[in-house]
Amino acid sequence: MDSTTYAMTRDAKQLASGFASRNQQHVLAARLSGKASSAFLTPPEGSDALTSLSDGELNAILIADTDVLTDRFWVSQSNFFGQTIFTPFANNGDFLTNAV
């Protein structure tokens, strides 16, 4: 799917119907853990970047989906007697909550 179609389509069902599988698996999220060190010997000028981890252990989750919390891809919005109601149709919020 080209990026323009993806960016302009507001309906998740329409996006799904236009998807063509290439029978390839892709990692969208991964947990990284183990020994780690910074790429910086000293913090870059004007930065508060850490130069080392206190115990050298990394425990992080890397998510390749940059719009994981973009509302239009996981929650529908409706008006109920003047009040906005959000109804999730995907579990992105649950995923983030459980990751934390």
JSON list of C-alpha atoms in Angstrom, two decimals:
[
{"chain": "A", "resi": 1, "resn": "MET", "atom": "CA", "xyz": [0.00, 0.00, 0.00]},
{"chain": "A", "resi": 2, "resn": "ASP", "atom": "CA", "xyz": [1.47, 3.36, -0.91]},
{"chain": "A", "resi": 3, "resn": "SER", "atom": "CA", "xyz": [2.05, 5.93, 1.84]},
{"chain": "A", "resi": 4, "resn": "THR", "atom": "CA", "xyz": [-0.38, 8.52, 0.40]},
{"chain": "A", "resi": 5, "resn": "THR", "atom": "CA", "xyz": [-3.31, 6.09, 0.49]},
{"chain": "A", "resi": 6, "resn": "TYR", "atom": "CA", "xyz": [-2.34, 5.06, 4.02]},
{"chain": "A", "resi": 7, "resn": "ALA", "atom": "CA", "xyz": [-2.05, 8.68, 5.23]},
{"chain": "A", "resi": 8, "resn": "MET", "atom": "CA", "xyz": [-5.32, 9.84, 3.67]},
{"chain": "A", "resi": 9, "resn": "THR", "atom": "CA", "xyz": [-7.55, 6.90, 4.63]},
{"chain": "A", "resi": 10, "resn": "ARG", "atom": "CA", "xyz": [-9.49, 7.54, 7.85]},
{"chain": "A", "resi": 11, "resn": "ASP", "atom": "CA", "xyz": [-11.38, 4.25, 8.04]},
{"chain": "A", "resi": 12, "resn": "ALA", "atom": "CA", "xyz": [-9.45, 1.27, 9.48]},
{"chain": "A", "resi": 13, "resn": "LYS", "atom": "CA", "xyz": [-11.77, -1.22, 7.74]},
{"chain": "A", "resi": 14, "resn": "GLN", "atom": "CA", "xyz": [-11.04, 0.41, 4.37]},
{"chain": "A", "resi": 15, "resn": "LEU", "atom": "CA", "xyz": [-7.30, 0.18, 5.10]},
{"chain": "A", "resi": 16, "resn": "ALA", "atom": "CA", "xyz": [-7.64, -3.51, 5.97]},
{"chain": "A", "resi": 17, "resn": "SER", "atom": "CA", "xyz": [-9.63, -4.26, 2.80]},
{"chain": "A", "resi": 18, "resn": "GLY", "atom": "CA", "xyz": [-6.94, -2.61, 0.66]},
{"chain": "A", "resi": 19, "resn": "PHE", "atom": "CA", "xyz": [-4.12, -4.58, 2.27]},
{"chain": "A", "resi": 20, "resn": "ALA", "atom": "CA", "xyz": [-2.40, -7.21, 0.13]},
{"chain": "A", "resi": 21, "resn": "SER", "atom": "CA", "xyz": [-0.32, -9.76, 2.03]},
{"chain": "A", "resi": 22, "resn": "ARG", "atom": "CA", "xyz": [3.08, -10.80, 0.73]},
{"chain": "A", "resi": 23, "resn": "ASN", "atom": "CA", "xyz": [3.16, -13.76, 3.15]},
{"chain": "A", "resi": 24, "resn": "GLN", "atom": "CA", "xyz": [6.03, -12.22, 5.11]},
{"chain": "A", "resi": 25, "resn": "GLN", "atom": "CA", "xyz": [6.30, -11.90, 8.86]},
{"chain": "A", "resi": 26, "resn": "HIS", "atom": "CA", "xyz": [7.43, -8.61, 10.36]},
{"chain": "A", "resi": 27, "resn": "VAL", "atom": "CA", "xyz": [8.34, -7.76, 13.94]},
{"chain": "A", "resi": 28, "resn": "LEU", "atom": "CA", "xyz": [6.29, -4.76, 15.10]},
{"chain": "A", "resi": 29, "resn": "ALA", "atom": "CA", "xyz": [7.42, -4.80, 18.72]},
{"chain": "A", "resi": 30, "resn": "ALA", "atom": "CA", "xyz": [10.34, -6.40, 20.50]},
{"chain": "A", "resi": 31, "resn": "ARG", "atom": "CA", "xyz": [11.66, -6.51, 24.04]},
{"chain": "A", "resi": 32, "resn": "LEU", "atom": "CA", "xyz": [15.36, -5.76, 24.29]},
{"chain": "A", "resi": 33, "resn": "SER", "atom": "CA", "xyz": [17.24, -6.82, 27.40]},
{"chain": "A", "resi": 34, "resn": "GLY", "atom": "CA", "xyz": [20.75, -7.66, 28.49]},
{"chain": "A", "resi": 35, "resn": "LYS", "atom": "CA", "xyz": [24.11, -5.93, 28.80]},
{"chain": "A", "resi": 36, "resn": "ALA", "atom": "CA", "xyz": [24.20, -2.48, 27.23]},
{"chain": "A", "resi": 37, "resn": "SER", "atom": "CA", "xyz": [26.34, 0.61, 27.09]},
{"chain": "A", "resi": 38, "resn": "SER", "atom": "CA", "xyz": [25.86, 4.05, 25.60]},
{"chain": "A", "resi": 39, "resn": "ALA", "atom": "CA", "xyz": [27.17, 4.99, 22.18]},
{"chain": "A", "resi": 40, "resn": "PHE", "atom": "CA", "xyz": [28.42, 8.23, 23.79]},
{"chain": "A", "resi": 41, "resn": "LEU", "atom": "CA", "xyz": [31.58, 8.38, 25.88]},
{"chain": "A", "resi": 42, "resn": "THR", "atom": "CA", "xyz": [30.42, 11.80, 27.06]},
{"chain": "A", "resi": 43, "resn": "PRO", "atom": "CA", "xyz": [26.99, 13.38, 26.61]},
{"chain": "A", "resi": 44, "resn": "PRO", "atom": "CA", "xyz": [26.60, 15.50, 23.46]},
{"chain": "A", "resi": 45, "resn": "GLU", "atom": "CA", "xyz": [26.92, 19.22, 24.19]},
{"chain": "A", "resi": 46, "resn": "GLY", "atom": "CA", "xyz": [23.68, 20.64, 25.58]},
{"chain": "A", "resi": 47, "resn": "SER", "atom": "CA", "xyz": [22.28, 17.17, 26.26]},
{"chain": "A", "resi": 48, "resn": "ASP", "atom": "CA", "xyz": [21.44, 15.38, 29.48]},
{"chain": "A", "resi": 49, "resn": "ALA", "atom": "CA", "xyz": [21.90, 11.97, 27.82]},
{"chain": "A", "resi": 50, "resn": "LEU", "atom": "CA", "xyz": [23.05, 9.14, 30.03]},
{"chain": "A", "resi": 51, "resn": "THR", "atom": "CA", "xyz": [26.51, 7.84, 29.21]},
{"chain": "A", "resi": 52, "resn": "SER", "atom": "CA", "xyz": [26.15, 4.60, 31.13]},
{"chain": "A", "resi": 53, "resn": "LEU", "atom": "CA", "xyz": [23.56, 2.45, 32.83]},
{"chain": "A", "resi": 54, "resn": "SER", "atom": "CA", "xyz": [24.01, 2.00, 36.56]},
{"chain": "A", "resi": 55, "resn": "ASP", "atom": "CA", "xyz": [24.10, -1.80, 36.33]},
{"chain": "A", "resi": 56, "resn": "GLY", "atom": "CA", "xyz": [24.75, -2.19, 32.58]},
{"chain": "A", "resi": 57, "resn": "GLU", "atom": "CA", "xyz": [21.41, -3.95, 32.08]},
{"chain": "A", "resi": 58, "resn": "LEU", "atom": "CA", "xyz": [18.95, -2.82, 29.43]},
{"chain": "A", "resi": 59, "resn": "ASN", "atom": "CA", "xyz": [15.23, -3.55, 29.63]},
{"chain": "A", "resi": 60, "resn": "ALA", "atom": "CA", "xyz": [13.31, -1.76, 26.85]},
{"chain": "A", "resi": 61, "resn": "ILE", "atom": "CA", "xyz": [10.45, -2.29, 24.42]},
{"chain": "A", "resi": 62, "resn": "LEU", "atom": "CA", "xyz": [10.95, -1.10, 20.87]},
{"chain": "A", "resi": 63, "resn": "ILE", "atom": "CA", "xyz": [7.77, -0.47, 18.86]},
{"chain": "A", "resi": 64, "resn": "ALA", "atom": "CA", "xyz": [8.15, -0.13, 15.09]},
{"chain": "A", "resi": 65, "resn": "ASP", "atom": "CA", "xyz": [4.60, 1.20, 14.66]},
{"chain": "A", "resi": 66, "resn": "THR", "atom": "CA", "xyz": [4.99, 4.99, 14.92]},
{"chain": "A", "resi": 67, "resn": "ASP", "atom": "CA", "xyz": [1.25, 5.61, 15.04]},
{"chain": "A", "resi": 68, "resn": "VAL", "atom": "CA", "xyz": [0.52, 2.96, 17.69]},
{"chain": "A", "resi": 69, "resn": "LEU", "atom": "CA", "xyz": [-1.54, 5.46, 19.69]},
{"chain": "A", "resi": 70, "resn": "THR", "atom": "CA", "xyz": [-3.05, 7.44, 16.80]},
{"chain": "A", "resi": 71, "resn": "ASP", "atom": "CA", "xyz": [-6.75, 7.40, 17.67]},
{"chain": "A", "resi": 72, "resn": "ARG", "atom": "CA", "xyz": [-8.07, 6.65, 14.19]},
{"chain": "A", "resi": 73, "resn": "PHE", "atom": "CA", "xyz": [-6.29, 3.29, 14.13]},
{"chain": "A", "resi": 74, "resn": "TRP", "atom": "CA", "xyz": [-7.51, 1.86, 17.43]},
{"chain": "A", "resi": 75, "resn": "VAL", "atom": "CA", "xyz": [-10.48, 3.81, 18.82]},
{"chain": "A", "resi": 76, "resn": "SER", "atom": "CA", "xyz": [-13.73, 5.13, 17.36]},
{"chain": "A", "resi": 77, "resn": "GLN", "atom": "CA", "xyz": [-15.22, 8.38, 18.54]},
{"chain": "A", "resi": 78, "resn": "SER", "atom": "CA", "xyz": [-18.95, 9.12, 18.78]},
{"chain": "A", "resi": 79, "resn": "ASN", "atom": "CA", "xyz": [-21.23, 11.73, 20.29]},
{"chain": "A", "resi": 80, "resn": "PHE", "atom": "CA", "xyz": [-23.62, 10.55, 22.99]},
{"chain": "A", "resi": 81, "resn": "PHE", "atom": "CA", "xyz": [-26.00, 13.29, 24.15]},
{"chain": "A", "resi": 82, "resn": "GLY", "atom": "CA", "xyz": [-23.32, 15.95, 23.73]},
{"chain": "A", "resi": 83, "resn": "GLN", "atom": "CA", "xyz": [-20.56, 13.89, 25.34]},
{"chain": "A", "resi": 84, "resn": "THR", "atom": "CA", "xyz": [-17.73, 12.36, 23.33]},
{"chain": "A", "resi": 85, "resn": "ILE", "atom": "CA", "xyz": [-17.50, 8.59, 23.83]},
{"chain": "A", "resi": 86, "resn": "PHE", "atom": "CA", "xyz": [-14.42, 6.60, 22.78]},
{"chain": "A", "resi": 87, "resn": "THR", "atom": "CA", "xyz": [-14.81, 2.91, 21.93]},
{"chain": "A", "resi": 88, "resn": "PRO", "atom": "CA", "xyz": [-11.66, 0.88, 21.27]},
{"chain": "A", "resi": 89, "resn": "PHE", "atom": "CA", "xyz": [-11.74, -1.62, 18.41]},
{"chain": "A", "resi": 90, "resn": "ALA", "atom": "CA", "xyz": [-8.07, -2.65, 18.75]},
{"chain": "A", "resi": 91, "resn": "ASN", "atom": "CA", "xyz": [-5.95, -3.26, 21.82]},
{"chain": "A", "resi": 92, "resn": "ASN", "atom": "CA", "xyz": [-3.19, -0.67, 21.37]},
{"chain": "A", "resi": 93, "resn": "GLY", "atom": "CA", "xyz": [-4.03, 1.03, 24.68]},
{"chain": "A", "resi": 94, "resn": "ASP", "atom": "CA", "xyz": [-4.03, -2.33, 26.48]},
{"chain": "A", "resi": 95, "resn": "PHE", "atom": "CA", "xyz": [-0.70, -3.20, 24.87]},
{"chain": "A", "resi": 96, "resn": "LEU", "atom": "CA", "xyz": [0.90, 0.04, 26.06]},
{"chain": "A", "resi": 97, "resn": "THR", "atom": "CA", "xyz": [-0.55, -0.31, 29.56]},
{"chain": "A", "resi": 98, "resn": "ASN", "atom": "CA", "xyz": [0.72, -3.90, 29.87]},
{"chain": "A", "resi": 99, "resn": "ALA", "atom": "CA", "xyz": [4.13, -2.93, 28.47]},
{"chain": "A", "resi": 100, "resn": "VAL", "atom": "CA", "xyz": [4.57, -0.35, 31.20]}
]
